[in-house]
Amino acid sequence: MKVEVSKGISEIKFGLLSPDEIRKMSAVKVITPDTYDDDGFPIEKGLMDPAMGVIEPGMKCKTCGGKVDQCPGHFGHIELAMPVLHIGFIKEIYSILGSTCSNCGRIKLTDDRINEYKKKIEEVKNKLHDIDYDDIVSDAESEASDVVICPHCHFENKKISLDKPTTFREEGKKLTPKEIRERFEKIPDDDLILLGMDPLVARPEWMILTVFPVPPVNVRPTITLETGERSEDDLTHKLVDVIRINQRLRENRDQGSPQLIIEDLWDLLQYHITTYFDNQTPGTPPARHRSGRSLKTLVQRLKGKEGRFRSNLSGKRVNFSARTVISPEPFLSINQVGVPVRAARELTVTETVTEHNMERMKEMIRRGPGNDDPAVYYPGVNYVYRRDGSRIKVSEKNAKDVAEKIEVGWQVERQLQDGDIVLFNRQPSLHRMSMMAHEVKVLPYRTFRFNLAVCTPYNADFDGDEMNLHVLQSQEARAEAEILMKVQENFLSPRFGGPIMGAIHDHITALFLLTYRNPLIPVDMGMHILSYVDIKEMPPVVEEDGKRYYHGRDIFSTILPEGVNIEFKGKLNDKNLDPEGTEGIVKIENSKLINGAIDENAIGQSKGVLLDYVIRKFGNARGAVFLNDLTRLAAGTISYIGFSTGIDDEDVPHEAKMQLREVGKDSVSKVEKLIENYRNGLIGPEPGKTLEDTLESMIMKVLSQAREKSSEIASHYLGMENSTVIMARSGARANMMNLAQMAGIIGQQSIRGQRQHRGYTNRTLPHFKKGDIGAYARGFVTSSYKEGLNPTEYFFHATGGREGLVDTAVRTSRSGYMQRRLINALEDLKVSEERKVLDTEDSVIQMIYGEDATDPSRSFAGESVDIDYIVKETFGKKYGGVKK
Amino acid sequence: MAKFNILLHEMVPEHILVPVEEEGKLLEELGISKNQLPKIRKSDPVIKALEKISGDIEPGRIVKIVRKSRTSGIATIYRMVIGE
Ligand SMILES: [Mg+2]
Ligand SMILES: [Zn+2]
Ligand SMILES: [Zn+2]
């Protein structure tokens, strides 16, 4: 039973359901608020009446006779005792009430004006104007709502107001939905077009419900819990409320109860119907479950991130995917991903049986679905498909038989094996490097694992982060992923044209230690380090005092590709740090490191000059090998040397402590002096500033100098034998400022770039005198992290810290929304074969991609070609300009 | 209000009206139909300024725009004039 869907929608028209239509499409008139009887059978004319569809397998629909998968479900209906407003149309009801006459029902415009508007609408329909029909309607409505005396019957209309959410008043007197409905019934069809309605499909009075449609049970299925207990859908709960109150309202009305009671019940019915549509209507308390959870009603089902559109239509769950916690594995290549056995047994690749792979397939099928023992992982087979598509589940029992049965053309769902191409992803996927192709390596335990250099593009760490993995299913997909998405193909970022992956943290520390001052490494230790990498030639041995050594730089040189010649500035390129010039200038000749220490500037992510050079000169594949070797060499080095840091790294000599204390005291008294001068009128205003601003900026200058001075003292007393300094100088982590804050002075705590000034009247905290604007009273912290802060300092530090947290929270949400908008605007642009950028209508967005047809990740610092480099490589070093 | 020719302002890229005779050849070179071109409104100040020089510009005419580009130095694009 195939249904042909014609392509191309020329028009969509929305209309309202009339009470008659609701009754006509209804399969049953629901009158009892109950669902099932004691035996578990649906009650007739109840909310689960089988005439509204079936949800249990084996049952048949009372209306169409179809089973679960055949019956589409059918609406029922409730006859409301009194009419009720539809919350979705409140705005329309309000404007129609305002623009029509309450006496005769005509729109409050003269016949001439009506005809003018009608003519304009006709013209818009024929596309003679660039205005929207909606705009004409709102013009007409606002014109009519200002009219008091009806031009048709000369009745004097009263002002209508709306008490949100659902109460209309006419000069204070409440208008019941019934009255509103009666007024709407009087509006002639001819006037409706000016009110934005097409009388063929909608009448205004239909916006006020007299008959209430009950959605099919398919829309609100009963869930049976494991305990056998039944649990109804939120919509059903709400419908129960509606029917119950409707019943009571009818009884009271028929008995002629006091008007007050009837009105209360009427309002209650309005409340239930309002919350049935939208349980987050402003001004209405949301209806709640017994547990206190607010009910998810119609609008809540559709709206927002968890709504039907964004959650189920724009994005869907997929097969062949896995998610688990990630952890590091330095022995994997950057192109690999470690997949736990349990996931590998579940994830499959479909292969078609051919003459050529028949034996391999048979062998895999014979293994069956396998077990979780990581020691003996060989890919097995979970399912086999015959040529007609019928499925055979492979189990331990039938594995041997199935293996013998397979024929050419059958499909085999085999488990993941080493070398399979998969996509690996971490949310939020903010750039294209958030989803890259990896080669599978099946490993024991339960986490996904990868090389630490790949943390950067995914922005991942291992504090509990989880990532997703998708197994590619077709040969084309695998080829495309390998060419375009493999990790090594994403080395150079399209954002800045440099390597986005590189050595991080301990990699940098390790290789820095290996090359700084070219240490002598005993041969046995050198052997250990080099056993981590695959090299062709051992470095030369040097003898000193009868002992055999390698030079650290020679060990590093073993992993360089052949033909590396480069000179660049390292992080230590500073006269104070490196007076002899042996560390700061990195020189590599014929793939031998002859000068300089390897640090962040050589191999770090985004900055690594050497890494960038290797990738550009020797290609992505060699670049990947180089980075793999780097990480392995680093692991070998640092695991032998050992490297640690602790608070005693921030221990400074007594002498330094005294100096630091002096700096703190000094700047505080300098500030006091400034304030005194200010009070004595000795300070004049700087241009463009008030006197107070001038003082403030002078104080801030003094205080920031204090931090700098403390930083200087700290770096003077803490040298390269200090772990924290090694990390800061090599660029592995932290900087000298962090160190100074730990050992010396934390410094000024600011809010929005200003000294702390808010709090109590004329002071920040009750600990200070009113009007005190000295250093301590405005958030200057002279303690160090190591000593600890005093209570007022601690408070100011917390305030400053909180600003940072708030800022990041605000920034991420705002940039996320901006990104979403940008993506939605650009998502269906494509680059044509002639490299034009086109939209879906084939209109040109750019004549040629990026106006220069250059791939930024393959360009050099914004230029298409690095001519200087080409000249140097071709004609020798002395040619070509100086590198920027 | 002092009036000046906005076309001469440094921030306004160069706009040149493409002669009707050359349109066919141009579109052939670009390999697109006229409707695929990006659009520019007849009410755009630049078109109004051009009209002062070359008289009324009817919707459907093509304007060549040469502007400085961050990526390619100089970029040449074409726009079709539309109504309003
Ligand atoms: Mg994390
Ligand atoms: Zn049915
Ligand atoms: Zn009237």
CSV table of C-alpha atoms in Angstrom, one decimal, chain A residues 405-780:
chain,number,residue,atom,x,y,z
A,405,LYS,CA,25.0,-22.0,4.7
A,406,ILE,CA,26.1,-18.6,3.5
A,407,GLU,CA,26.1,-17.8,-0.2
A,408,VAL,CA,27.5,-15.0,-2.4
A,409,GLY,CA,25.2,-12.0,-2.0
A,410,TRP,CA,24.3,-12.5,1.6
A,411,GLN,CA,25.0,-9.8,4.1
A,412,VAL,CA,27.0,-10.3,7.2
A,413,GLU,CA,26.9,-7.9,10.2
A,414,ARG,CA,30.4,-8.5,11.5
A,415,GLN,CA,31.7,-6.9,14.7
A,416,LEU,CA,34.2,-4.1,14.9
A,417,GLN,CA,37.8,-5.0,14.2
A,418,ASP,CA,41.1,-3.1,14.4
A,419,GLY,CA,41.4,-0.6,11.5
A,420,ASP,CA,37.7,0.0,10.9
A,421,ILE,CA,37.0,3.7,10.2
A,422,VAL,CA,34.6,5.4,12.7
A,423,LEU,CA,33.5,8.9,13.4
A,424,PHE,CA,34.3,10.2,16.9
A,425,ASN,CA,32.6,13.2,18.3
A,426,ARG,CA,32.4,15.4,21.4
A,427,GLN,CA,29.6,17.9,22.1
A,428,PRO,CA,29.3,20.8,21.8
A,429,SER,CA,30.3,20.4,18.2
A,430,LEU,CA,31.5,23.9,17.7
A,431,HIS,CA,33.8,23.4,14.7
A,432,ARG,CA,34.5,20.8,12.2
A,433,MET,CA,37.3,19.3,14.3
A,434,SER,CA,34.7,18.3,16.8
A,435,MET,CA,33.9,15.3,14.7
A,436,MET,CA,36.8,13.4,13.2
A,437,ALA,CA,37.5,10.0,11.7
A,438,HIS,CA,39.6,7.5,13.7
A,439,GLU,CA,40.9,4.0,13.1
A,440,VAL,CA,39.5,1.5,15.7
A,441,LYS,CA,41.7,-0.3,18.1
A,442,VAL,CA,39.8,-2.7,20.2
A,443,LEU,CA,40.9,-2.6,23.9
A,444,PRO,CA,40.0,-4.0,27.3
A,445,TYR,CA,38.1,-2.1,29.9
A,446,ARG,CA,35.2,0.3,29.4
A,447,THR,CA,36.3,3.6,28.1
A,448,PHE,CA,37.1,5.2,24.8
A,449,ARG,CA,40.7,6.1,24.6
A,450,PHE,CA,42.8,8.4,22.4
A,451,ASN,CA,46.2,10.2,22.2
A,452,LEU,CA,46.4,13.3,24.3
A,453,ALA,CA,47.3,15.5,21.4
A,454,VAL,CA,43.7,15.1,20.2
A,455,CYS,CA,42.2,16.6,23.4
A,456,THR,CA,42.6,20.1,21.9
A,457,PRO,CA,40.4,19.9,18.8
A,458,TYR,CA,37.6,18.1,20.8
A,459,ASN,CA,38.2,20.4,23.8
A,460,ALA,CA,38.1,17.2,25.9
A,461,ASP,CA,39.5,16.5,29.3
A,462,PHE,CA,39.2,13.3,31.4
A,463,ASP,CA,37.2,14.6,34.4
A,464,GLY,CA,34.3,12.5,33.3
A,465,ASP,CA,33.7,13.7,29.8
A,466,GLU,CA,31.8,11.3,27.5
A,467,MET,CA,32.1,11.0,23.7
A,468,ASN,CA,30.1,9.5,20.9
A,469,LEU,CA,31.3,7.1,18.3
A,470,HIS,CA,29.6,6.3,15.0
A,471,VAL,CA,30.4,3.3,12.8
A,472,LEU,CA,30.4,4.0,9.1
A,473,GLN,CA,28.3,1.6,7.1
A,474,SER,CA,29.2,2.1,3.4
A,475,GLN,CA,32.4,2.0,1.4
A,476,GLU,CA,31.8,5.5,0.1
A,477,ALA,CA,31.3,6.9,3.6
A,478,ARG,CA,34.5,5.2,4.8
A,479,ALA,CA,36.5,6.6,1.8
A,480,GLU,CA,35.1,10.0,2.3
A,481,ALA,CA,35.7,10.1,6.0
A,482,GLU,CA,39.3,8.9,5.5
A,483,ILE,CA,40.1,11.5,3.0
A,484,LEU,CA,38.3,14.4,4.6
A,485,MET,CA,37.8,13.7,8.2
A,486,LYS,CA,40.7,11.7,9.5
A,487,VAL,CA,42.5,13.3,12.4
A,488,GLN,CA,45.7,13.8,10.4
A,489,GLU,CA,43.8,15.6,7.7
A,490,ASN,CA,42.6,18.2,10.3
A,491,PHE,CA,46.1,19.1,11.6
A,492,LEU,CA,45.9,22.6,10.2
A,493,SER,CA,43.0,24.6,11.5
A,494,PRO,CA,40.9,26.5,9.0
A,495,ARG,CA,40.6,29.2,11.7
A,496,PHE,CA,44.3,30.3,11.9
A,497,GLY,CA,46.1,28.1,9.4
A,498,GLY,CA,48.4,26.5,12.1
A,499,PRO,CA,48.5,23.1,13.7
A,500,ILE,CA,45.5,22.8,16.1
A,501,MET,CA,46.9,19.6,17.5
A,502,GLY,CA,50.3,19.4,19.2
A,503,ALA,CA,52.1,18.5,22.4
A,504,ILE,CA,50.5,19.6,25.6
A,505,HIS,CA,51.3,19.6,29.3
A,506,ASP,CA,53.7,16.8,30.2
A,507,HIS,CA,54.8,16.3,26.5
A,508,ILE,CA,56.2,19.8,26.6
A,509,THR,CA,57.7,19.5,30.1
A,510,ALA,CA,59.3,16.2,29.1
A,511,LEU,CA,60.9,17.3,25.9
A,512,PHE,CA,62.0,20.5,27.5
A,513,LEU,CA,63.8,18.5,30.2
A,514,LEU,CA,65.3,16.3,27.5
A,515,THR,CA,66.7,19.3,25.5
A,516,TYR,CA,67.2,22.1,28.0
A,517,ARG,CA,71.0,22.6,28.4
A,518,ASN,CA,71.5,19.5,26.4
A,519,PRO,CA,71.8,17.1,29.4
A,520,LEU,CA,73.9,14.0,29.4
A,521,ILE,CA,71.6,11.0,29.6
A,522,PRO,CA,73.1,7.8,30.8
A,523,VAL,CA,73.0,5.1,28.1
A,524,ASP,CA,70.6,2.8,30.0
A,525,MET,CA,68.1,5.6,30.6
A,526,GLY,CA,68.5,6.7,27.0
A,527,MET,CA,67.7,3.1,25.9
A,528,HIS,CA,64.6,3.2,28.0
A,529,ILE,CA,63.4,6.4,26.5
A,530,LEU,CA,64.2,5.3,22.9
A,531,SER,CA,62.4,2.0,23.4
A,532,TYR,CA,59.1,4.0,23.3
A,533,VAL,CA,59.7,5.0,19.7
A,534,ASP,CA,60.5,3.2,16.5
A,535,ILE,CA,63.8,4.6,15.1
A,536,LYS,CA,66.2,3.5,12.5
A,537,GLU,CA,69.5,4.7,14.0
A,538,MET,CA,70.7,5.1,17.6
A,539,PRO,CA,72.2,8.5,18.6
A,540,PRO,CA,75.9,8.8,19.0
A,541,VAL,CA,77.4,7.8,22.4
A,542,VAL,CA,79.6,10.2,24.3
A,543,GLU,CA,82.1,9.1,27.0
A,544,GLU,CA,82.8,11.2,30.0
A,545,ASP,CA,84.6,10.1,33.2
A,546,GLY,CA,84.6,6.6,31.8
A,547,LYS,CA,80.8,6.5,31.6
A,548,ARG,CA,78.7,6.3,28.5
A,549,TYR,CA,76.0,8.9,27.8
A,550,TYR,CA,73.7,10.2,25.1
A,551,HIS,CA,73.0,13.9,24.6
A,552,GLY,CA,69.4,14.8,25.3
A,553,ARG,CA,69.2,16.7,22.0
A,554,ASP,CA,70.6,13.8,20.1
A,555,ILE,CA,67.8,11.6,21.5
A,556,PHE,CA,65.3,14.2,20.4
A,557,SER,CA,66.8,14.4,16.9
A,558,THR,CA,66.1,10.7,16.3
A,559,ILE,CA,62.5,11.3,15.7
A,560,LEU,CA,62.9,14.2,13.2
A,561,PRO,CA,62.2,13.4,9.6
A,562,GLU,CA,65.1,13.4,7.2
A,563,GLY,CA,65.9,16.9,5.8
A,564,VAL,CA,64.8,19.2,8.5
A,565,ASN,CA,66.5,22.6,8.4
A,566,ILE,CA,65.0,25.3,10.5
A,567,GLU,CA,65.8,28.1,12.9
A,568,PHE,CA,63.3,29.8,15.1
A,569,LYS,CA,63.0,31.6,18.4
A,570,GLY,CA,61.9,29.5,21.5
A,571,LYS,CA,60.2,30.7,24.6
A,572,LEU,CA,63.5,31.2,26.3
A,573,ASN,CA,64.8,33.8,23.8
A,574,ASP,CA,65.5,36.4,26.4
A,575,LYS,CA,68.8,37.9,27.5
A,576,ASN,CA,68.0,37.4,31.2
A,577,LEU,CA,66.9,33.8,30.9
A,578,ASP,CA,69.5,32.7,28.4
A,579,PRO,CA,72.5,34.9,28.4
A,580,GLU,CA,74.7,32.6,26.3
A,581,GLY,CA,72.0,32.1,23.6
A,582,THR,CA,72.2,28.3,23.8
A,583,GLU,CA,68.5,27.7,24.7
A,584,GLY,CA,66.4,30.5,23.2
A,585,ILE,CA,67.3,30.1,19.5
A,586,VAL,CA,66.3,26.7,18.2
A,587,LYS,CA,68.5,25.5,15.4
A,588,ILE,CA,68.1,22.3,13.5
A,589,GLU,CA,70.5,21.4,10.7
A,590,ASN,CA,70.2,18.2,8.7
A,591,SER,CA,67.6,16.9,11.2
A,592,LYS,CA,70.0,17.4,14.1
A,593,LEU,CA,69.0,19.7,17.0
A,594,ILE,CA,72.2,21.6,17.5
A,595,ASN,CA,71.0,24.5,19.6
A,596,GLY,CA,68.0,25.5,21.7
A,597,ALA,CA,65.5,23.9,24.0
A,598,ILE,CA,62.3,22.3,22.6
A,599,ASP,CA,59.3,24.1,24.2
A,600,GLU,CA,55.8,25.2,23.4
A,601,ASN,CA,56.9,27.4,20.5
A,602,ALA,CA,58.4,24.3,18.8
A,603,ILE,CA,55.8,21.6,19.4
A,604,GLY,CA,52.9,23.1,21.3
A,605,GLN,CA,49.4,23.1,19.9
A,606,SER,CA,48.7,26.1,17.6
A,607,LYS,CA,52.1,27.6,18.2
A,608,GLY,CA,54.5,24.8,17.4
A,609,VAL,CA,56.7,26.1,14.6
A,610,LEU,CA,58.6,22.9,14.2
A,611,LEU,CA,55.4,20.9,14.1
A,612,ASP,CA,53.9,23.2,11.5
A,613,TYR,CA,57.1,23.0,9.5
A,614,VAL,CA,57.1,19.2,9.5
A,615,ILE,CA,53.4,19.0,8.5
A,616,ARG,CA,53.8,21.4,5.7
A,617,LYS,CA,57.1,20.0,4.3
A,618,PHE,CA,56.5,16.3,4.8
A,619,GLY,CA,52.7,16.1,4.7
A,620,ASN,CA,50.0,15.1,7.1
A,621,ALA,CA,50.9,11.5,7.3
A,622,ARG,CA,54.5,12.2,8.3
A,623,GLY,CA,53.2,14.9,10.6
A,624,ALA,CA,51.1,12.4,12.4
A,625,VAL,CA,54.0,10.0,12.8
A,626,PHE,CA,56.1,12.9,14.1
A,627,LEU,CA,53.4,13.8,16.7
A,628,ASN,CA,53.0,10.2,17.7
A,629,ASP,CA,56.7,9.9,18.2
A,630,LEU,CA,56.8,13.2,20.1
A,631,THR,CA,54.1,12.0,22.5
A,632,ARG,CA,55.8,8.6,23.0
A,633,LEU,CA,59.2,10.0,23.5
A,634,ALA,CA,57.7,12.4,26.0
A,635,ALA,CA,56.1,9.6,27.9
A,636,GLY,CA,59.3,7.6,27.9
A,637,THR,CA,61.3,10.6,29.2
A,638,ILE,CA,59.0,11.8,31.9
A,639,SER,CA,58.2,8.3,33.2
A,640,TYR,CA,61.9,7.7,33.7
A,641,ILE,CA,62.9,11.1,35.1
A,642,GLY,CA,59.8,11.6,37.1
A,643,PHE,CA,58.3,15.0,37.5
A,644,SER,CA,56.1,16.5,40.2
A,645,THR,CA,55.1,19.7,41.8
A,646,GLY,CA,53.7,20.7,45.2
A,647,ILE,CA,53.3,23.6,47.5
A,648,ASP,CA,56.9,23.6,48.6
A,649,ASP,CA,57.7,24.6,45.1
A,650,GLU,CA,56.5,28.0,46.1
A,651,ASP,CA,58.8,28.2,49.2
A,652,VAL,CA,60.9,31.3,48.9
A,653,PRO,CA,63.9,32.2,51.1
A,654,HIS,CA,63.3,34.3,54.2
A,655,GLU,CA,65.0,37.2,52.5
A,656,ALA,CA,62.5,37.1,49.6
A,657,LYS,CA,59.6,36.8,52.0
A,658,MET,CA,60.7,40.0,53.7
A,659,GLN,CA,61.1,41.8,50.3
A,660,LEU,CA,57.6,40.6,49.3
A,661,ARG,CA,56.1,41.8,52.5
A,662,GLU,CA,57.8,45.1,52.0
A,663,VAL,CA,56.3,45.5,48.5
A,664,GLY,CA,52.8,44.9,49.9
A,665,LYS,CA,53.2,47.3,52.8
A,666,ASP,CA,54.9,49.8,50.5
A,667,SER,CA,52.1,50.0,48.0
A,668,VAL,CA,49.5,50.2,50.7
A,669,SER,CA,51.2,53.2,52.2
A,670,LYS,CA,51.8,54.7,48.8
A,671,VAL,CA,48.0,54.5,48.3
A,672,GLU,CA,47.4,56.1,51.7
A,673,LYS,CA,49.8,58.9,50.7
A,674,LEU,CA,47.9,59.4,47.4
A,675,ILE,CA,44.6,59.7,49.3
A,676,GLU,CA,46.1,62.1,51.8
A,677,ASN,CA,47.4,64.3,48.9
A,678,TYR,CA,43.9,64.1,47.4
A,679,ARG,CA,42.3,65.2,50.7
A,680,ASN,CA,44.7,68.1,51.0
A,681,GLY,CA,43.9,69.1,47.4
A,682,LEU,CA,47.4,68.4,46.1
A,683,ILE,CA,46.2,66.3,43.2
A,684,GLY,CA,44.8,68.0,40.1
A,685,PRO,CA,42.5,66.2,37.6
A,686,GLU,CA,44.0,64.6,34.5
A,687,PRO,CA,42.5,65.7,31.1
A,688,GLY,CA,39.1,64.2,30.5
A,689,LYS,CA,38.8,62.8,34.1
A,690,THR,CA,37.2,64.0,37.3
A,691,LEU,CA,39.4,64.4,40.3
A,692,GLU,CA,38.1,61.1,41.8
A,693,ASP,CA,38.7,59.2,38.6
A,694,THR,CA,42.3,60.6,38.5
A,695,LEU,CA,42.9,59.4,42.0
A,696,GLU,CA,41.4,56.0,41.3
A,697,SER,CA,43.6,55.5,38.2
A,698,MET,CA,46.7,56.6,40.1
A,699,ILE,CA,45.9,54.1,42.9
A,700,MET,CA,45.3,51.3,40.4
A,701,LYS,CA,48.6,52.0,38.8
A,702,VAL,CA,50.4,51.8,42.1
A,703,LEU,CA,48.7,48.5,43.0
A,704,SER,CA,49.3,46.9,39.6
A,705,GLN,CA,53.0,47.8,40.0
A,706,ALA,CA,53.0,45.9,43.3
A,707,ARG,CA,52.0,42.7,41.6
A,708,GLU,CA,54.6,43.2,38.9
A,709,LYS,CA,57.3,43.8,41.5
A,710,SER,CA,56.2,40.7,43.4
A,711,SER,CA,56.3,38.7,40.2
A,712,GLU,CA,59.9,39.9,39.6
A,713,ILE,CA,61.0,39.0,43.1
A,714,ALA,CA,59.4,35.5,42.8
A,715,SER,CA,61.1,34.8,39.5
A,716,HIS,CA,64.4,36.1,40.9
A,717,TYR,CA,64.4,33.6,43.8
A,718,LEU,CA,62.8,30.7,41.9
A,719,GLY,CA,65.0,29.3,39.2
A,720,MET,CA,65.0,26.5,36.6
A,721,GLU,CA,65.5,23.8,39.3
A,722,ASN,CA,61.9,24.5,40.3
A,723,SER,CA,59.2,22.3,38.8
A,724,THR,CA,56.6,25.1,38.6
A,725,VAL,CA,59.1,27.4,36.9
A,726,ILE,CA,60.0,24.7,34.4
A,727,MET,CA,56.3,24.3,33.5
A,728,ALA,CA,55.8,28.0,33.2
A,729,ARG,CA,59.0,28.7,31.2
A,730,SER,CA,58.5,25.8,28.8
A,731,GLY,CA,54.9,26.7,28.2
A,732,ALA,CA,53.5,23.4,29.5
A,733,ARG,CA,51.1,25.0,32.0
A,734,ALA,CA,50.7,28.2,34.1
A,735,ASN,CA,52.8,31.3,33.9
A,736,MET,CA,55.1,33.3,36.2
A,737,MET,CA,52.2,35.4,37.3
A,738,ASN,CA,50.4,32.4,38.8
A,739,LEU,CA,53.6,31.6,40.5
A,740,ALA,CA,53.9,35.1,42.0
A,741,GLN,CA,50.4,34.9,43.3
A,742,MET,CA,51.2,31.6,45.0
A,743,ALA,CA,54.5,32.7,46.5
A,744,GLY,CA,54.1,36.5,46.7
A,745,ILE,CA,51.1,38.8,46.4
A,746,ILE,CA,47.8,37.9,45.0
A,747,GLY,CA,47.1,41.6,44.1
A,748,GLN,CA,44.0,43.7,43.3
A,749,GLN,CA,40.6,41.9,43.0
A,750,SER,CA,38.5,43.8,40.5
A,751,ILE,CA,34.9,43.8,39.3
A,752,ARG,CA,34.4,45.1,35.8
A,753,GLY,CA,37.9,46.3,35.7
A,754,GLN,CA,37.5,48.5,38.7
A,755,ARG,CA,38.5,48.2,42.4
A,756,GLN,CA,35.8,46.7,44.6
A,757,HIS,CA,33.5,49.4,45.7
A,758,ARG,CA,29.9,48.1,46.1
A,759,GLY,CA,28.4,46.9,49.4
A,760,TYR,CA,27.3,48.9,52.4
A,761,THR,CA,26.9,52.7,52.6
A,762,ASN,CA,30.2,54.3,51.7
A,763,ARG,CA,32.2,51.1,52.4
A,764,THR,CA,32.6,47.6,51.0
A,765,LEU,CA,32.3,45.7,54.2
A,766,PRO,CA,31.5,46.6,57.8
A,767,HIS,CA,35.1,45.8,58.7
A,768,PHE,CA,36.2,49.2,57.3
A,769,LYS,CA,35.5,52.7,58.3
A,770,LYS,CA,32.9,54.6,56.2
A,771,GLY,CA,34.6,56.5,53.4
A,772,ASP,CA,37.8,54.4,53.6
A,773,ILE,CA,39.1,54.1,50.0
A,774,GLY,CA,42.5,52.7,50.9
A,775,ALA,CA,44.0,49.6,49.3
A,776,TYR,CA,42.7,47.0,51.8
A,777,ALA,CA,39.2,48.5,51.9
A,778,ARG,CA,38.9,48.2,48.1
A,779,GLY,CA,40.0,44.6,47.5
A,780,PHE,CA,43.8,44.7,47.4
